[in-house]
Coordinates of C-alpha atoms in Angstrom, one line a residue:
M41 CA -15.7 -12.9 -19.9
F42 CA -18.0 -10.7 -18.4
E43 CA -18.8 -12.8 -15.5
S44 CA -15.7 -11.0 -13.5
V45 CA -16.6 -7.5 -14.4
H46 CA -18.4 -5.4 -11.7
P47 CA -22.0 -4.6 -13.2
N48 CA -21.4 -0.9 -12.7
V49 CA -18.1 -1.1 -15.0
L50 CA -20.1 -3.1 -17.6
T51 CA -23.1 -0.6 -17.6
A52 CA -20.7 2.1 -18.1
I53 CA -19.2 0.6 -21.1
I54 CA -22.5 0.0 -22.5
C55 CA -23.6 3.3 -22.0
V56 CA -20.3 4.5 -23.9
F57 CA -21.5 2.5 -26.6
A58 CA -24.9 3.7 -26.7
F59 CA -23.6 7.5 -26.8
L60 CA -21.5 6.3 -29.9
V61 CA -24.4 4.9 -31.5
I62 CA -26.5 8.2 -31.1
A63 CA -23.5 10.1 -32.3
T64 CA -23.1 8.2 -35.4
V65 CA -26.9 8.4 -36.1
V66 CA -26.9 12.2 -35.7
V67 CA -23.6 12.5 -37.9
L68 CA -25.5 10.5 -40.8
A69 CA -28.7 12.4 -40.3
L70 CA -26.7 15.8 -40.6
G71 CA -24.9 14.4 -44.0
R72 CA -28.6 13.8 -45.3
V73 CA -30.1 17.1 -44.3
K74 CA -27.1 19.2 -44.6
P75 CA -25.4 17.7 -47.8
D76 CA -23.2 21.2 -48.3
W77 CA -21.6 20.7 -44.8
S78 CA -18.1 19.3 -44.8
L79 CA -18.3 16.5 -42.4
D80 CA -15.4 14.4 -43.5
E81 CA -13.5 14.9 -40.2
V82 CA -16.5 14.4 -38.1
R83 CA -16.9 11.1 -39.8
Q84 CA -13.5 10.2 -39.4
R85 CA -13.4 11.3 -35.5
T86 CA -16.4 9.1 -34.8
R87 CA -15.2 5.9 -36.7
T88 CA -11.8 6.5 -34.6
W89 CA -14.0 6.5 -31.2
W90 CA -15.6 3.5 -32.3
I91 CA -12.2 1.5 -32.5
M92 CA -10.5 3.4 -29.7
A93 CA -13.6 2.3 -27.5
A94 CA -13.6 -1.2 -28.5
I95 CA -10.2 -1.8 -27.7
F96 CA -10.3 0.0 -24.3
A97 CA -13.4 -2.0 -23.5
V98 CA -11.9 -5.3 -24.2
G99 CA -8.5 -4.5 -22.3
L100 CA -10.8 -3.4 -19.6
T101 CA -13.2 -6.5 -19.3
L102 CA -10.5 -9.3 -19.8
S103 CA -8.5 -9.0 -16.6
D104 CA -6.4 -6.7 -14.6
I105 CA -3.4 -7.8 -16.4
S106 CA -4.8 -7.0 -19.8
G107 CA -5.5 -3.7 -18.8
V108 CA -2.0 -3.2 -17.7
V109 CA -0.8 -4.8 -20.7
F110 CA -3.0 -2.4 -23.1
F111 CA -1.6 0.7 -21.5
G112 CA 2.1 -1.0 -21.7
L113 CA 1.5 -0.9 -25.3
L114 CA 0.0 2.6 -25.5
S115 CA 3.2 3.7 -23.7
F116 CA 5.4 2.3 -26.1
L117 CA 3.3 3.8 -29.2
A118 CA 3.4 7.2 -27.4
L119 CA 7.3 7.2 -26.6
K120 CA 7.8 5.8 -30.1
E121 CA 6.1 8.5 -31.9
Y122 CA 7.4 11.1 -29.3
L123 CA 10.8 10.2 -30.4
S124 CA 9.9 10.0 -34.1
I125 CA 9.0 13.9 -34.2
I126 CA 11.9 15.1 -32.0
E127 CA 15.2 14.8 -33.6
T128 CA 17.9 12.9 -31.3
R129 CA 21.4 12.4 -32.0
R130 CA 22.7 9.4 -34.1
A131 CA 24.9 8.5 -30.8
D132 CA 21.8 8.4 -28.8
R133 CA 20.2 5.3 -30.7
R134 CA 22.1 3.0 -28.4
V135 CA 20.6 4.8 -25.5
L136 CA 17.1 4.5 -26.8
F137 CA 17.5 0.8 -26.5
W138 CA 17.5 1.1 -22.6
A139 CA 14.6 3.8 -23.0
Y140 CA 12.3 1.2 -24.6
L141 CA 13.3 -1.4 -22.2
A142 CA 12.1 0.7 -19.4
I143 CA 8.7 0.4 -20.7
P144 CA 8.2 -3.5 -20.1
L145 CA 10.1 -3.1 -16.7
Q146 CA 8.1 -0.2 -15.6
Y147 CA 4.8 -2.2 -16.5
Y148 CA 6.0 -5.1 -14.8
W149 CA 6.4 -3.3 -11.6
I150 CA 2.8 -2.2 -11.8
G151 CA 1.5 -5.2 -12.7
T152 CA 3.2 -6.9 -9.8
G153 CA 1.9 -4.1 -7.5
W154 CA 5.3 -3.1 -6.4
Y155 CA 4.2 0.4 -5.7
G156 CA 7.9 1.5 -4.7
M157 CA 9.6 0.4 -7.6
A158 CA 6.8 1.8 -9.8
I159 CA 7.1 5.1 -8.1
I160 CA 11.1 5.7 -8.5
F161 CA 12.2 3.1 -11.4
I162 CA 12.2 5.9 -14.0
P163 CA 12.4 9.1 -12.1
V164 CA 15.4 8.2 -10.2
Y165 CA 17.0 5.1 -11.8
M166 CA 16.5 5.9 -15.4
F167 CA 17.1 9.3 -14.5
L168 CA 20.7 8.6 -13.4
F169 CA 21.4 5.8 -15.5
L170 CA 20.6 7.3 -18.9
P171 CA 23.1 10.1 -18.7
L172 CA 25.9 7.6 -17.6
R173 CA 25.0 5.4 -20.5
M174 CA 25.2 8.4 -22.7
I175 CA 28.5 9.6 -21.8
M176 CA 29.9 6.0 -22.2
I177 CA 29.3 6.5 -25.5
G178 CA 31.8 9.4 -25.6
E179 CA 29.6 12.2 -27.3
T180 CA 29.3 15.0 -25.4
K181 CA 27.8 17.7 -28.3
G182 CA 24.1 18.2 -27.6
F183 CA 24.5 15.9 -24.5
L184 CA 22.2 18.0 -22.1
R185 CA 19.6 18.6 -25.2
S186 CA 19.2 14.9 -25.6
A187 CA 19.5 13.7 -21.8
G188 CA 16.5 16.2 -21.5
I189 CA 14.3 14.9 -24.5
I190 CA 14.9 11.4 -23.5
Q191 CA 14.1 11.6 -19.6
W192 CA 11.2 14.0 -20.6
G193 CA 9.4 11.3 -22.9
L194 CA 10.0 8.6 -20.6
M195 CA 8.5 10.5 -17.7
T196 CA 5.4 11.5 -19.9
T197 CA 4.7 8.6 -22.0
V198 CA 5.8 5.8 -19.4
F199 CA 6.0 7.1 -16.0
C200 CA 2.9 9.5 -15.9
L201 CA 0.3 7.3 -18.2
G202 CA 1.5 4.1 -16.4
H203 CA -0.6 5.9 -13.6
V204 CA -3.7 5.0 -15.2
A205 CA -2.8 1.1 -15.0
M206 CA -1.6 1.5 -11.6
L207 CA -5.3 2.1 -10.6
L208 CA -6.0 -1.5 -11.5
T209 CA -3.5 -2.5 -8.8
L210 CA -5.6 -0.5 -5.9
P211 CA -7.0 -2.9 -3.5
S212 CA -10.6 -3.8 -4.8
E213 CA -12.2 -3.4 -1.4
G214 CA -11.3 0.2 -1.4
N215 CA -13.9 0.8 -4.2
V216 CA -17.0 -1.3 -3.7
N217 CA -18.6 0.5 -6.5
G218 CA -16.2 -1.4 -9.2
G219 CA -12.7 -1.7 -7.8
G220 CA -9.7 -0.3 -9.9
A221 CA -11.7 -1.1 -13.3
A222 CA -14.4 1.2 -12.3
L223 CA -11.6 4.2 -11.3
M224 CA -9.8 3.4 -14.7
F225 CA -12.9 3.9 -16.7
F226 CA -13.9 7.1 -14.7
L227 CA -10.4 8.8 -15.0
V228 CA -10.4 8.0 -19.0
V229 CA -14.0 9.0 -19.8
L230 CA -13.8 12.2 -17.7
T231 CA -10.5 13.3 -19.2
Q232 CA -11.9 12.5 -22.8
V233 CA -15.2 14.4 -22.1
N234 CA -13.3 17.3 -20.6
D235 CA -11.3 17.5 -23.8
V236 CA -14.4 17.7 -25.9
A237 CA -16.2 20.0 -23.7
Q238 CA -13.5 22.4 -23.6
F239 CA -13.3 22.3 -27.3
L240 CA -17.0 22.6 -27.8
F241 CA -17.1 25.7 -25.4
G242 CA -14.1 27.3 -27.0
K243 CA -15.8 27.0 -30.5
W244 CA -19.3 28.3 -29.2
L245 CA -18.5 30.9 -26.7
G246 CA -14.7 31.5 -27.0
R247 CA -13.3 35.1 -27.3
R248 CA -10.5 35.5 -25.2
K249 CA -7.5 33.3 -25.5
I250 CA -5.5 32.1 -22.8
V251 CA -2.3 30.9 -24.4
P252 CA -2.2 32.5 -28.0
T253 CA 1.3 31.7 -28.8
V254 CA 0.9 28.2 -27.9
S255 CA -2.6 27.4 -29.1
Q256 CA -5.2 29.5 -30.6
G257 CA -8.2 27.2 -29.8
K258 CA -7.4 27.4 -26.2
T259 CA -10.0 30.3 -24.7
W260 CA -11.2 31.0 -21.3
A261 CA -14.5 30.3 -22.0
G262 CA -13.8 26.6 -23.3
F263 CA -11.3 26.1 -20.3
I264 CA -14.0 27.2 -17.9
G265 CA -16.9 25.4 -19.7
G266 CA -14.8 22.2 -19.8
A267 CA -13.9 22.1 -16.1
C268 CA -17.3 23.1 -14.8
S269 CA -18.9 20.2 -17.2
T270 CA -16.1 17.8 -16.0
V271 CA -17.2 18.7 -12.3
A272 CA -20.7 18.4 -13.0
L273 CA -20.1 14.8 -14.5
T274 CA -17.9 14.0 -11.5
F275 CA -20.9 14.5 -9.2
L276 CA -23.1 12.1 -11.5
L277 CA -20.7 9.1 -12.2
G278 CA -18.8 9.5 -8.9
P279 CA -21.1 7.7 -6.4
W280 CA -21.7 5.1 -9.3
L281 CA -18.1 4.3 -9.9
T282 CA -15.6 5.9 -7.3
P283 CA -15.4 5.7 -3.2
F284 CA -15.3 9.6 -3.4
E285 CA -17.7 11.5 -1.4
G286 CA -18.7 15.2 -0.1
W287 CA -16.0 17.6 -1.2
S288 CA -14.1 15.1 -3.0
F289 CA -16.3 15.3 -6.2
A290 CA -15.4 18.5 -6.9
A291 CA -11.9 18.0 -6.0
V292 CA -11.5 15.5 -8.7
G293 CA -13.3 17.3 -11.3
L294 CA -11.3 20.0 -11.0
I295 CA -7.9 17.9 -11.0
I296 CA -9.2 16.4 -14.0
G297 CA -10.5 19.5 -15.8
V298 CA -7.4 21.7 -15.1
G299 CA -4.8 18.9 -15.3
G300 CA -6.2 18.0 -18.5
F301 CA -6.0 21.6 -20.0
V302 CA -2.3 21.5 -18.8
G303 CA -1.6 18.5 -20.5
D304 CA -3.3 19.5 -23.7
V305 CA -1.3 22.8 -24.0
I306 CA 1.9 21.4 -23.0
I307 CA 1.8 18.8 -25.9
S308 CA 0.7 21.8 -28.0
A309 CA 3.8 23.6 -27.2
V310 CA 6.0 20.9 -28.1
K311 CA 4.0 20.6 -31.7
R312 CA 4.5 24.5 -32.0
D313 CA 8.2 24.3 -31.2
L314 CA 8.5 21.5 -33.9
N315 CA 6.3 23.4 -36.7
L316 CA 3.7 20.4 -36.4
K317 CA -0.1 20.4 -36.5
D318 CA -0.4 16.8 -35.5
S319 CA 1.8 14.3 -33.8
G320 CA 1.0 11.7 -36.0
S321 CA -1.4 10.3 -38.2
L322 CA -2.3 6.8 -36.3
L323 CA -5.7 8.0 -35.6
P324 CA -7.6 9.3 -38.7
G325 CA -9.5 12.3 -37.4
H326 CA -7.8 12.8 -34.1
G327 CA -3.9 12.7 -35.4
G328 CA -1.4 10.9 -33.4
I329 CA -1.2 9.0 -30.1
L330 CA 0.2 11.9 -28.3
D331 CA -2.9 14.1 -29.6
R332 CA -5.3 11.9 -27.9
L333 CA -3.3 11.0 -24.7
D334 CA -1.7 14.5 -23.8
S335 CA -4.3 15.2 -21.1
L336 CA -4.3 11.7 -19.9
M337 CA -0.8 12.0 -19.2
Y338 CA -1.1 14.6 -16.8
T339 CA -4.5 13.9 -15.4
A340 CA -3.6 10.1 -14.5
P341 CA -0.9 10.7 -12.1
L342 CA -2.7 13.7 -10.3
F343 CA -5.7 11.4 -9.9
Y344 CA -4.1 8.3 -8.9
H345 CA -2.1 10.0 -6.0
F346 CA -5.2 11.8 -4.9
T347 CA -7.1 8.5 -4.8
R348 CA -4.5 6.5 -2.9
Y349 CA -3.8 9.2 -0.5
F350 CA -7.6 10.0 0.8
Y351 CA -9.2 6.6 0.1
Y352 CA -6.6 3.7 0.4

């Protein structure tokens, strides 16, 4: 299985598991040294990180198609979770079939490298088709709200998230440091690190809140500290996993740092509107799929199009 994996990608995956080993040991040690500390959530988060890292590593190392299928499944779970927390009309059930059908079609365009269809299928064709299907049902009450809910869900959970898989379809010669798999790894890891860094800096130094009515935990210290950490990590990992050079490192770091923050607060606004703490409970310690993918849904299209425009 590992024969076709670029050495840089394989080494990066090994490093992730090494960090998880260290994190697990630290948590166990804290439990012994500070038995009065409540570490249940931290333990849950660590165990879930192990599972997520293992599944991601398998999907990344098997083949490019396995990576596409893996993110197709994530899109399905994310859309399903999204539609489970937002109330839709009974009449929309017949429309939702077509929304779910858009997932395998979208990932088929991605898997075959059909860039044109992958880019316009959901924003154009599904955007025009779904309202027409709703009209044919004949229910007009709540029409505009339902049309917006369904299309926004498709755009974020399928179209935007699909850009992660689209990295695998970029020509491998464009990135001699590991091809599309290295770019995917780079994006996913930096997006997650940005989330963690913003959380930690916000906890340690956070005073002034950015959007207190949306998220009490988002502070200027967390945002700036997370973005700076992401830029620094881009300079460290970029020459090893990407084709970027010079000013691109800072630009990509800012794209992920700022984009990740925006994605996080957007989903926070959705949950606040619905009076929810988490979008689900599929990932113990983390919440739901949307809680874990919110930042990636925003960083993925920004990162992909920056990379494609300047380096392919």
